PDB file of C-alpha atoms and ligand atoms in Angstrom:
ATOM      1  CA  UNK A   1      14.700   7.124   7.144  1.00 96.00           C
ATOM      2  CA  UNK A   2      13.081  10.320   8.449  1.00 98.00           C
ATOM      3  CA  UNK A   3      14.834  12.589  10.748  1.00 98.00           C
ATOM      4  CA  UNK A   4      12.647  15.859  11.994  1.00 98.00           C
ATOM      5  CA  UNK A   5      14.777  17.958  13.978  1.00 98.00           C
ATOM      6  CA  UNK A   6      13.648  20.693  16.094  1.00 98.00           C
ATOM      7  CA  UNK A   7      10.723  21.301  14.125  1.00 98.00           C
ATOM      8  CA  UNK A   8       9.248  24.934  15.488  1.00 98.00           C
ATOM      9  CA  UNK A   9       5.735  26.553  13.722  1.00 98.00           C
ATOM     10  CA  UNK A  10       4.150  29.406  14.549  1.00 97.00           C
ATOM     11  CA  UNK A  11       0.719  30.371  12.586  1.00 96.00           C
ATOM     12  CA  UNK A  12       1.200  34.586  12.673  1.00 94.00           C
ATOM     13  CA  UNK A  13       2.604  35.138  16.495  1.00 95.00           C
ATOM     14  CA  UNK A  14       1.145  32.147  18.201  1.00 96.00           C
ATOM     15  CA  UNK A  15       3.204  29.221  18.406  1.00 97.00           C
ATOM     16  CA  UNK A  16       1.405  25.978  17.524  1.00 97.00           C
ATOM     17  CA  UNK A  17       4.979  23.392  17.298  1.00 98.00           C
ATOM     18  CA  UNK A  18       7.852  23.966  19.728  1.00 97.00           C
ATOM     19  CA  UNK A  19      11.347  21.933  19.367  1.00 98.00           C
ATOM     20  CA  UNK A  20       9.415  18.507  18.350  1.00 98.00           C
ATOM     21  CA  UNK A  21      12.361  15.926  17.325  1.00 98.00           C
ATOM     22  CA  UNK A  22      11.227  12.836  15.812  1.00 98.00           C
ATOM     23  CA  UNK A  23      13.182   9.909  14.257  1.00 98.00           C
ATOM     24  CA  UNK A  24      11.672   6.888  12.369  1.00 98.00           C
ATOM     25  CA  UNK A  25      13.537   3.950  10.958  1.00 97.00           C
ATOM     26  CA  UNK A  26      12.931   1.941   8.149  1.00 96.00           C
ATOM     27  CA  UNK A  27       9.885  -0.428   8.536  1.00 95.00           C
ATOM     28  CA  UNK A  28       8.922   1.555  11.469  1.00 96.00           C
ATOM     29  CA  UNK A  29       5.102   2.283  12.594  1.00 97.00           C
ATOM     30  CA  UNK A  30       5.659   5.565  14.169  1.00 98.00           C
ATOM     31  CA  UNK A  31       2.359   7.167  15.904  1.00 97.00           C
ATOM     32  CA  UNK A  32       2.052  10.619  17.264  1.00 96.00           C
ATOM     33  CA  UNK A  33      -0.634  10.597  19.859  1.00 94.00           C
ATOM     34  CA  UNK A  34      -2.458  14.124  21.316  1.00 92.00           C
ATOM     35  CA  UNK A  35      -5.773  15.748  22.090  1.00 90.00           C
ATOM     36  CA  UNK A  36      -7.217  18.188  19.301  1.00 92.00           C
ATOM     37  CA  UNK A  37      -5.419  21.171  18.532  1.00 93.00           C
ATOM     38  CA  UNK A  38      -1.762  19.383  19.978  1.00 95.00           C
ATOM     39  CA  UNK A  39       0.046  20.194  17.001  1.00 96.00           C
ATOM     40  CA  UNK A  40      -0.523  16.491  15.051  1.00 96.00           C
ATOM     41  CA  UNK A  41      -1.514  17.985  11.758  1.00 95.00           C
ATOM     42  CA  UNK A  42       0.736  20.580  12.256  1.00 97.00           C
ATOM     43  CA  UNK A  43       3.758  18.345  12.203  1.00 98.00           C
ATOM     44  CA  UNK A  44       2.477  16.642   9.124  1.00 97.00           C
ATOM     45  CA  UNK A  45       2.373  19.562   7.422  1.00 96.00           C
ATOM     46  CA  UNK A  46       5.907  20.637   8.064  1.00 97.00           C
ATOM     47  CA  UNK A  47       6.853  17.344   6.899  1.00 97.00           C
ATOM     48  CA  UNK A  48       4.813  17.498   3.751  1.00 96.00           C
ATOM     49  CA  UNK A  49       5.934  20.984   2.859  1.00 96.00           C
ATOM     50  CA  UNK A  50       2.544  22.538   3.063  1.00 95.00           C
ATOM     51  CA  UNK A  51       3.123  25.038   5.750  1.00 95.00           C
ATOM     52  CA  UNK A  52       7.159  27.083   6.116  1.00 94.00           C
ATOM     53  CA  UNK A  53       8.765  26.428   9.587  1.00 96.00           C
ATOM     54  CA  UNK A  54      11.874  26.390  11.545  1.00 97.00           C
ATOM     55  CA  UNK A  55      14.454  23.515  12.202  1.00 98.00           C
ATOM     56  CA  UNK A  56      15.419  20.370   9.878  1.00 98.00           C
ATOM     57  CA  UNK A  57      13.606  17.576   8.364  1.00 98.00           C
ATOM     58  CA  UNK A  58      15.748  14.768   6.363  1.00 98.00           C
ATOM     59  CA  UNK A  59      14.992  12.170   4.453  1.00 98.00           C
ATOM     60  CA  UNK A  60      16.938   9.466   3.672  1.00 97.00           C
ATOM     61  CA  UNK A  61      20.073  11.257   4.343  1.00 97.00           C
ATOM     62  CA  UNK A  62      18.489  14.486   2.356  1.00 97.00           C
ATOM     63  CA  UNK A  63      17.676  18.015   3.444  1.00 98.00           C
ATOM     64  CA  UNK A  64      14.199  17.849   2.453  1.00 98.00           C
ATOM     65  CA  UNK A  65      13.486  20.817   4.769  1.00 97.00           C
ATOM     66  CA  UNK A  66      12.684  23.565   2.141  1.00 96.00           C
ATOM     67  CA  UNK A  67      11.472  21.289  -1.032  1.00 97.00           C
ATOM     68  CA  UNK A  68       8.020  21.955  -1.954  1.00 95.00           C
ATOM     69  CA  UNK A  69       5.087  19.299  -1.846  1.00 94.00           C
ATOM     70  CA  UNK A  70       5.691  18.185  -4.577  1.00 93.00           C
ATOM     71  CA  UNK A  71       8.685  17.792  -4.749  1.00 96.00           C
ATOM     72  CA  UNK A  72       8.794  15.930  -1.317  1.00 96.00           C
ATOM     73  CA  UNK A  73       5.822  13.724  -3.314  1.00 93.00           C
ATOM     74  CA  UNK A  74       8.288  12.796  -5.828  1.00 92.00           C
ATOM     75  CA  UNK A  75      10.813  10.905  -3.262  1.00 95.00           C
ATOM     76  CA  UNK A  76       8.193   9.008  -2.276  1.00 94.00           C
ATOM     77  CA  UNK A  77       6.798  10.437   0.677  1.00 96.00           C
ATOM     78  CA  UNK A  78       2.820  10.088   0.598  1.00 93.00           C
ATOM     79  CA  UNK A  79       0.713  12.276   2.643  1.00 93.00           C
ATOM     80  CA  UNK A  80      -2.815  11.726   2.829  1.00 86.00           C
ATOM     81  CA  UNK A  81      -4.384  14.589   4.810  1.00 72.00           C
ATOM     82  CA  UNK A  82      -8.107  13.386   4.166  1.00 59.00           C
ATOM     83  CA  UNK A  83      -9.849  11.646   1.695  1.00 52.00           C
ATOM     84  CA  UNK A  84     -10.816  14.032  -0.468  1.00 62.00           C
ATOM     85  CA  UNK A  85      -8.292  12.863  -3.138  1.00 76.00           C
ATOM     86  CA  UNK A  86     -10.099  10.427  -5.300  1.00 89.00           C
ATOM     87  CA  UNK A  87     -11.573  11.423  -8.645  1.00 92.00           C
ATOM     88  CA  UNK A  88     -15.346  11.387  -8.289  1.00 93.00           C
ATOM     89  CA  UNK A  89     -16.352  11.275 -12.107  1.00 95.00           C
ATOM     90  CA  UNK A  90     -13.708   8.327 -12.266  1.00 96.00           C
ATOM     91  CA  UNK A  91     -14.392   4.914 -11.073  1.00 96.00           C
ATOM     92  CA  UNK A  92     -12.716   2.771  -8.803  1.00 96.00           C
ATOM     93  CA  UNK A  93     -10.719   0.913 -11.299  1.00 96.00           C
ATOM     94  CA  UNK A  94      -9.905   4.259 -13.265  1.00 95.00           C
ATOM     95  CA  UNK A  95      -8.770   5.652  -9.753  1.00 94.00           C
ATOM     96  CA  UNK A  96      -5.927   3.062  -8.820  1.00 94.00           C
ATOM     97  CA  UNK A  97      -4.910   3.404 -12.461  1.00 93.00           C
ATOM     98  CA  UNK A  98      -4.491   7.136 -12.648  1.00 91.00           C
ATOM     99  CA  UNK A  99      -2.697   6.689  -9.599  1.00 90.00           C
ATOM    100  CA  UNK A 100      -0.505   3.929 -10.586  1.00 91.00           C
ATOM    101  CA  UNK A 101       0.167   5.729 -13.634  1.00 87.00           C
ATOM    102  CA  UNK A 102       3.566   7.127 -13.210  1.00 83.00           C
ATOM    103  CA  UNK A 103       4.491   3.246 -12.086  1.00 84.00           C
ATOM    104  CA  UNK A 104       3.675   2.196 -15.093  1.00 86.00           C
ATOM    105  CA  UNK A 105       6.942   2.547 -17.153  1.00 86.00           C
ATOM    106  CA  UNK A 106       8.441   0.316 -14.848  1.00 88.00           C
ATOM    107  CA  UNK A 107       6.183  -1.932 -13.657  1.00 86.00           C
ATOM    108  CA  UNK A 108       4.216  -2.432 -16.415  1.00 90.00           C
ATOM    109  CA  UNK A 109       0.258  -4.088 -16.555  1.00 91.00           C
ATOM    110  CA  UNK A 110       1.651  -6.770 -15.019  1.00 93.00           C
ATOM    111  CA  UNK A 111       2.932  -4.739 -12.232  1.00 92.00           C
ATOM    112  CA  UNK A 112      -0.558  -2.965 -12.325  1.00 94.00           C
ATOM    113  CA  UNK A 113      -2.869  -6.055 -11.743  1.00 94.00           C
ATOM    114  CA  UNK A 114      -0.438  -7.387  -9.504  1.00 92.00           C
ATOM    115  CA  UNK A 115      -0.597  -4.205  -7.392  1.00 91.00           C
ATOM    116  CA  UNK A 116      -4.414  -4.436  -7.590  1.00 92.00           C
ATOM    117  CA  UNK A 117      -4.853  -8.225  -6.343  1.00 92.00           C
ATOM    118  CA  UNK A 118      -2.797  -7.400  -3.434  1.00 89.00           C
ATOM    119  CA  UNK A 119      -5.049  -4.089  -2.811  1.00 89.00           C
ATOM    120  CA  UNK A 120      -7.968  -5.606  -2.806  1.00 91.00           C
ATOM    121  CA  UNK A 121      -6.974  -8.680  -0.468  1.00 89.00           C
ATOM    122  CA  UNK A 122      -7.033  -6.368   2.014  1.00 87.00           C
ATOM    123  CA  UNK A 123      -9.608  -3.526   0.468  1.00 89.00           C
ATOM    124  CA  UNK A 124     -12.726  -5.598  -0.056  1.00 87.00           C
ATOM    125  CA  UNK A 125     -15.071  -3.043   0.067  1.00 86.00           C
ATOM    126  CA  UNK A 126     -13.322  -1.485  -2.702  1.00 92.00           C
ATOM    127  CA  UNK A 127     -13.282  -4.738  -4.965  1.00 92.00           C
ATOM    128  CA  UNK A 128     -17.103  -4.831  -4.749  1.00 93.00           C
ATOM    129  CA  UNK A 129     -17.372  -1.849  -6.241  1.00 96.00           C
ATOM    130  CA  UNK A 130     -14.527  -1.394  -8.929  1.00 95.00           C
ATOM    131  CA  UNK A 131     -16.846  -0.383 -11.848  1.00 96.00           C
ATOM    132  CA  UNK A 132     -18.536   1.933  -9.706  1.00 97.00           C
ATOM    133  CA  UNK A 133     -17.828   6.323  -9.770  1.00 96.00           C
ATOM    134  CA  UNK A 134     -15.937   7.099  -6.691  1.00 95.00           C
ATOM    135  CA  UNK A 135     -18.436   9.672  -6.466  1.00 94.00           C
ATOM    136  CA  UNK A 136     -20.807   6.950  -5.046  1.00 95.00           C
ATOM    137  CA  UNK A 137     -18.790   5.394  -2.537  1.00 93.00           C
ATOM    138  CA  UNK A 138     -19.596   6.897   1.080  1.00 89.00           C
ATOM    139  CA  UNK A 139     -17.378   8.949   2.818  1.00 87.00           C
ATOM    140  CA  UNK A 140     -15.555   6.163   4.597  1.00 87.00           C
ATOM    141  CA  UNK A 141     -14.947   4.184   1.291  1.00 90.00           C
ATOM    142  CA  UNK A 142     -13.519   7.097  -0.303  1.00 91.00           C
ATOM    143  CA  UNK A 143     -11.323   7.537   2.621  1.00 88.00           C
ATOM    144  CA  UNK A 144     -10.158   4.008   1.836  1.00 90.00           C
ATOM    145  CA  UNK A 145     -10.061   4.590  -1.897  1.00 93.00           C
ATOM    146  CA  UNK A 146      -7.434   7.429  -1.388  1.00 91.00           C
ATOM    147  CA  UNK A 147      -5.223   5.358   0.920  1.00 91.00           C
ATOM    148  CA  UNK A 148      -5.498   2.530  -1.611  1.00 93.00           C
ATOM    149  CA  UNK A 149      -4.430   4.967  -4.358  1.00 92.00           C
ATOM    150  CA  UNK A 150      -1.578   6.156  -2.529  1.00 89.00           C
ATOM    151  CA  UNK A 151      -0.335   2.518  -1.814  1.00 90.00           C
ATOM    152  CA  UNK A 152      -0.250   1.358  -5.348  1.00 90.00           C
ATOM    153  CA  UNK A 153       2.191   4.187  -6.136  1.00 87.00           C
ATOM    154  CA  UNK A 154       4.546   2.382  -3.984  1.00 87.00           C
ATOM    155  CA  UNK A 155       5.418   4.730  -1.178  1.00 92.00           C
ATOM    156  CA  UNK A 156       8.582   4.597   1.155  1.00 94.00           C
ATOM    157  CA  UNK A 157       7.062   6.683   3.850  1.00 96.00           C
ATOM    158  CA  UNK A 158       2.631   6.972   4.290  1.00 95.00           C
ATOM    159  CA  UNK A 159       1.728   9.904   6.134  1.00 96.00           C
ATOM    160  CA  UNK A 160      -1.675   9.044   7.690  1.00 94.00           C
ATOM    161  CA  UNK A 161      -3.748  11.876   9.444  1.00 93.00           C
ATOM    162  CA  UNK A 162      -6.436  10.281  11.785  1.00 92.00           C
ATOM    163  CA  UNK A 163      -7.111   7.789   8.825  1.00 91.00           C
ATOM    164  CA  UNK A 164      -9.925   6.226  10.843  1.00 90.00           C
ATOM    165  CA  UNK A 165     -11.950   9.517  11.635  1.00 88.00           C
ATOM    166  CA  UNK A 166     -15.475   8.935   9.763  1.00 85.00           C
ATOM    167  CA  UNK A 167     -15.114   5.070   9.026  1.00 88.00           C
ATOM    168  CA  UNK A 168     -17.713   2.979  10.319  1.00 89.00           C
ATOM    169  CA  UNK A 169     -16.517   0.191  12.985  1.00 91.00           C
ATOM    170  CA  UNK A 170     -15.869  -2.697   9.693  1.00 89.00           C
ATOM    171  CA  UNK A 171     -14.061   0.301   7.815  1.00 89.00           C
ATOM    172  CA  UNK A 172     -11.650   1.173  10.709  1.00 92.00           C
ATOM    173  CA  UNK A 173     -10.880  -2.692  11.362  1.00 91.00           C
ATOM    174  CA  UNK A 174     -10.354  -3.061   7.702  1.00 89.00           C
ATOM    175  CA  UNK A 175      -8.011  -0.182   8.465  1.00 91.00           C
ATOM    176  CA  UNK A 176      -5.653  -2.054  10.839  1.00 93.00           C
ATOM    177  CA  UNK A 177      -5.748  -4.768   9.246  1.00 91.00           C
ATOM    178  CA  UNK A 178      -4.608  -2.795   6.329  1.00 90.00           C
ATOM    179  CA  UNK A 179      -2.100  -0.747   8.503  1.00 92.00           C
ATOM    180  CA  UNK A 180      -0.537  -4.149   9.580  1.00 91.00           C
ATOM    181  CA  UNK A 181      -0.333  -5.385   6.129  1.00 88.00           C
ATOM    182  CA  UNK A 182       1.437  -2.094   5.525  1.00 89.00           C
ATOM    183  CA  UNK A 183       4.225  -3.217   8.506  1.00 90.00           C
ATOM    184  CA  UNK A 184       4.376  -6.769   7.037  1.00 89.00           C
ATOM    185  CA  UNK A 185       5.408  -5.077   3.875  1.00 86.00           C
ATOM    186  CA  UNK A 186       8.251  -3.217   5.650  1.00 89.00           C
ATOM    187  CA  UNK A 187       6.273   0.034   4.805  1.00 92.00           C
ATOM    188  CA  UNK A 188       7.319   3.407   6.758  1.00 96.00           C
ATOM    189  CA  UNK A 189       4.550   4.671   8.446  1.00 96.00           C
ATOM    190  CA  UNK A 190       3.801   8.140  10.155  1.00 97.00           C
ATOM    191  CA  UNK A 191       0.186   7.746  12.205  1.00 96.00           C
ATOM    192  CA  UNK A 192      -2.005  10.474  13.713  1.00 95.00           C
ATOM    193  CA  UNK A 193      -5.014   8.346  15.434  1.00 90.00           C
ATOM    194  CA  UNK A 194      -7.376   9.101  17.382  1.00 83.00           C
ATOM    195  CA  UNK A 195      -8.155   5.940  18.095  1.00 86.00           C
ATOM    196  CA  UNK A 196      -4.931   5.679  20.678  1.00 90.00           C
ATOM    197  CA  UNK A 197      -5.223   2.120  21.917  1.00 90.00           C
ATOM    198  CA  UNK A 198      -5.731  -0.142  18.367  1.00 91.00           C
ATOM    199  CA  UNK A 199      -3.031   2.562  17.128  1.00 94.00           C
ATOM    200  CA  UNK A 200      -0.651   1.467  19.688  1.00 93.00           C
ATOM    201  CA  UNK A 201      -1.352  -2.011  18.855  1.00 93.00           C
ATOM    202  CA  UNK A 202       0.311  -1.598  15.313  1.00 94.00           C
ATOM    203  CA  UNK A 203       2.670   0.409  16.237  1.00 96.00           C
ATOM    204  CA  UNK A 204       6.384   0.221  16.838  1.00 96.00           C
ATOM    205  CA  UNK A 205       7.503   3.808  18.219  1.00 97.00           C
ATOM    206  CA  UNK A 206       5.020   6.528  19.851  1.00 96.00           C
ATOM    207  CA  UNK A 207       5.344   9.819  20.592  1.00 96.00           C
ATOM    208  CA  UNK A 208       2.881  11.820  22.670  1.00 94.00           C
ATOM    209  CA  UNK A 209       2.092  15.459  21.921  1.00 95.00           C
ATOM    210  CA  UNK A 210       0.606  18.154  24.187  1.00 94.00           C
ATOM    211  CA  UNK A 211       0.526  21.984  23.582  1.00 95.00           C
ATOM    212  CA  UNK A 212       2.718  21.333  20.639  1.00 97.00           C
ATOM    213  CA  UNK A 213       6.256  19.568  22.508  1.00 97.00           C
ATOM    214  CA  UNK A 214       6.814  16.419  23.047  1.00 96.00           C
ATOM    215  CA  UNK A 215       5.596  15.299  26.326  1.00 94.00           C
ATOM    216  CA  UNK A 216       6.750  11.605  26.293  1.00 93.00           C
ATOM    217  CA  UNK A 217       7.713   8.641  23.373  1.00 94.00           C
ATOM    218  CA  UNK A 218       9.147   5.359  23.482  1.00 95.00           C
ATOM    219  CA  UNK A 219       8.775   1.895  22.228  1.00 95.00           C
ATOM    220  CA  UNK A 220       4.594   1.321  21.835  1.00 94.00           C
ATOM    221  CA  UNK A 221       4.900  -1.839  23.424  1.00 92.00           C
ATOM    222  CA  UNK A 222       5.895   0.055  26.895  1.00 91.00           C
ATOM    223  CA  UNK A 223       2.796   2.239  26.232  1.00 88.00           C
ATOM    224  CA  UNK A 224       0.080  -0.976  26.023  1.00 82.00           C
ATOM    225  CA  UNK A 225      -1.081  -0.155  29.431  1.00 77.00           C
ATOM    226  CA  UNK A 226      -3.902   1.999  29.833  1.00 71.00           C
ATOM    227  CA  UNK A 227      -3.089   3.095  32.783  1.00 67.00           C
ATOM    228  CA  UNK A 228       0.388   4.342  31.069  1.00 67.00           C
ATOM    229  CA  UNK A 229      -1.311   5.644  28.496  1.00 67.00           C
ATOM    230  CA  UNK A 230      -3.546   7.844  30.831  1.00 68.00           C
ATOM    231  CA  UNK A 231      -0.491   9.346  32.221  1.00 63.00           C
ATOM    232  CA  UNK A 232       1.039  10.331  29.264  1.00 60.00           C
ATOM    233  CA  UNK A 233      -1.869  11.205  26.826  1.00 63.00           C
ATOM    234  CA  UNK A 234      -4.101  13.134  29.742  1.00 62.00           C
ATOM    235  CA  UNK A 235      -1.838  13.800  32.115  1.00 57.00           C
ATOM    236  CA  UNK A 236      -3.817  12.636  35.116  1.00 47.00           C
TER     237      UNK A 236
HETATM  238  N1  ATP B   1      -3.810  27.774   9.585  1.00 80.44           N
HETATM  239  C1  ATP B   1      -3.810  28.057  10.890  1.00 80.44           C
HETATM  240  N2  ATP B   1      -3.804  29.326  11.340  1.00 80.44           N
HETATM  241  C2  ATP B   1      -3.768  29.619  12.641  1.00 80.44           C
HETATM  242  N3  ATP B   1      -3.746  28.689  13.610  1.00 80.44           N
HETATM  243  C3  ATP B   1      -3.749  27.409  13.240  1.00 80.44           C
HETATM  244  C4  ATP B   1      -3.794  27.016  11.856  1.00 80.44           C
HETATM  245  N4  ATP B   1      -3.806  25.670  11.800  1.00 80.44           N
HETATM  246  C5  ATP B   1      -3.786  25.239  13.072  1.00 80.44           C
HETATM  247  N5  ATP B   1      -3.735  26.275  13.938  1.00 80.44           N
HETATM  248  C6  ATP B   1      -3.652  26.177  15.402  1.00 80.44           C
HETATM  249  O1  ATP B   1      -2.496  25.440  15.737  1.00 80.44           O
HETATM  250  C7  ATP B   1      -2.748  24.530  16.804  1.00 80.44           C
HETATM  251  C8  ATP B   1      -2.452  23.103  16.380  1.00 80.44           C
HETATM  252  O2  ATP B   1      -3.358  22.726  15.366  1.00 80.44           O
HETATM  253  P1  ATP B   1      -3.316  21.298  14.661  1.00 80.44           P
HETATM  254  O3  ATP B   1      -4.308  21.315  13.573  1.00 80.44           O
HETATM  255  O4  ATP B   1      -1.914  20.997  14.316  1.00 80.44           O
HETATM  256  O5  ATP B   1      -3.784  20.357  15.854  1.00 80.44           O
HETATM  257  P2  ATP B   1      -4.127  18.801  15.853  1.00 80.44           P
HETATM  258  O6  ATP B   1      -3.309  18.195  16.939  1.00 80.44           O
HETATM  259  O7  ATP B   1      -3.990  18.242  14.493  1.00 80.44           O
HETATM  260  O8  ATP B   1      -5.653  18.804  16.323  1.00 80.44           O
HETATM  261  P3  ATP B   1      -6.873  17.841  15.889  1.00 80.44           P
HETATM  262  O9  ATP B   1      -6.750  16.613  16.740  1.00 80.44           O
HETATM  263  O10 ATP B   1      -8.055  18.639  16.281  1.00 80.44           O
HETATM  264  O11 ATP B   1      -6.784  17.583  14.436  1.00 80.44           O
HETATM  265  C9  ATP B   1      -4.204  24.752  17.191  1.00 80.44           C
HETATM  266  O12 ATP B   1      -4.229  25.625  18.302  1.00 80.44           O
HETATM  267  C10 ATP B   1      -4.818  25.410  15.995  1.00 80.44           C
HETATM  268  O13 ATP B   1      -5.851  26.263  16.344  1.00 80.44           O
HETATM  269 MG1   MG B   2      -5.328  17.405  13.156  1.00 80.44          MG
END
């Protein structure tokens, strides 16, 4: 589904992404794993089209390599770099629908409240407080509010950047739980975590960054052991 080939960055001379490859199927949970300042978000970008780089990245069998964010948006690629998306004068409520709102043509109320009840299975902070500004919510639940948005416009591939950083310890299990709803689903999923071990968990395919190359990636389920984890993440 996503093919990133080569994928070099510099920011001015220094080079912060050197000839990373990664390839994620269909369905896939793919995690990138690395201590601060690895390159993570720097990948994401490239992806997203925020920041210009060297080497290919395709998408479903398209050279999505110089379209613009929003463009890239529009195929159905959803990046969620923080969770300062929401609409704070909006409510809860008002937030899924704005973002369902382009979905609506096609799917219709009925694929709107539909969309919703299978949200909030899974988002039950967020159902408490529906009515409520998004302005109110804490940090954490707006973090949650924003992924929520993003999956009721129906994604192919999420783009997560250390969704859990900020959450409270009930917010970031509600966030695997929600991640692994997201795999039941068959849902694409590109993870930056630094929370390495539950990430692993959920994950099908992990790649491990350091200095900006790819030090090491495989199956996650070969990667389960701390001890192997150790090796690859810290070197040591
Ligand atoms: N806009 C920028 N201009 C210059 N250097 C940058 C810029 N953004 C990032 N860098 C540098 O590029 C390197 C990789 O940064 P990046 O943000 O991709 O790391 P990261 O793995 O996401 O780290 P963290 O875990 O702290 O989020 C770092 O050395 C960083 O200082
Ligand atoms: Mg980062």
């Amino acid at each position: 589904m996503l093919k990133v080939e080569n994928l070099t960055v510099y920011y001015g001379k220094a080079l912060a992404v050197k000839d990373v490859t990664i390839e994620i199927k269909k369905g896939e949970i793919c995690a990138v794993i690395g201590s601060n300042g690895a390159g993570k978000t720097t990948i994401l970008n490239a992806i997203a089209g925020v920041i210009g780089k060297d080497g290919k990245v395709v998408f479903e069998n398209r050279d999505i390599t110089n379209l613009d964010t929003h463009e890239i948006a529009n195929l159905g690629i959803a990046y969620l770099p923080d969770g300062k998306t929401v609409f704070k004068e909006l409510t809860v409520f008002d937030n899924l629908r704005v973002a369902y709102y382009k979905k609506l043509k096609t799917g219709g109320e009925v694929g709107f409240q539909q969309k919703l009840s299978g949200i909030f299975e899974h988002f039950t902070n967020l159902k408490e407080k529906i009515k409520l500004k998004a302005g109110f919510l804490s940090g954490g639940e707006q973090q949650m509010l924003s992924i929520a948005q993003s999956l009721i416009r129906e994604p192919k591939l999420v783009i997560l950047d250390e969704p859990s950083a900020g959450l409270s310890p009930k917010l970031v299990k509600d966030l695997f739980n929600i991640i692994t709803f997201m795999k039941k689903n068959r849902l694409t999923v590109l993870i930056v975590e630094q929370n390495v071990n539950k990430t692993i968990k959920v994950a099908d395919k992990v790649y491990f960054l350091k200095n900006g190359k790819i030090v090491d990636f495989g199956k996650a389920e070969d990667f389960r052991d701390d001890r192997v984890i150790k090796k690859a993440y810290f070197g040591g």
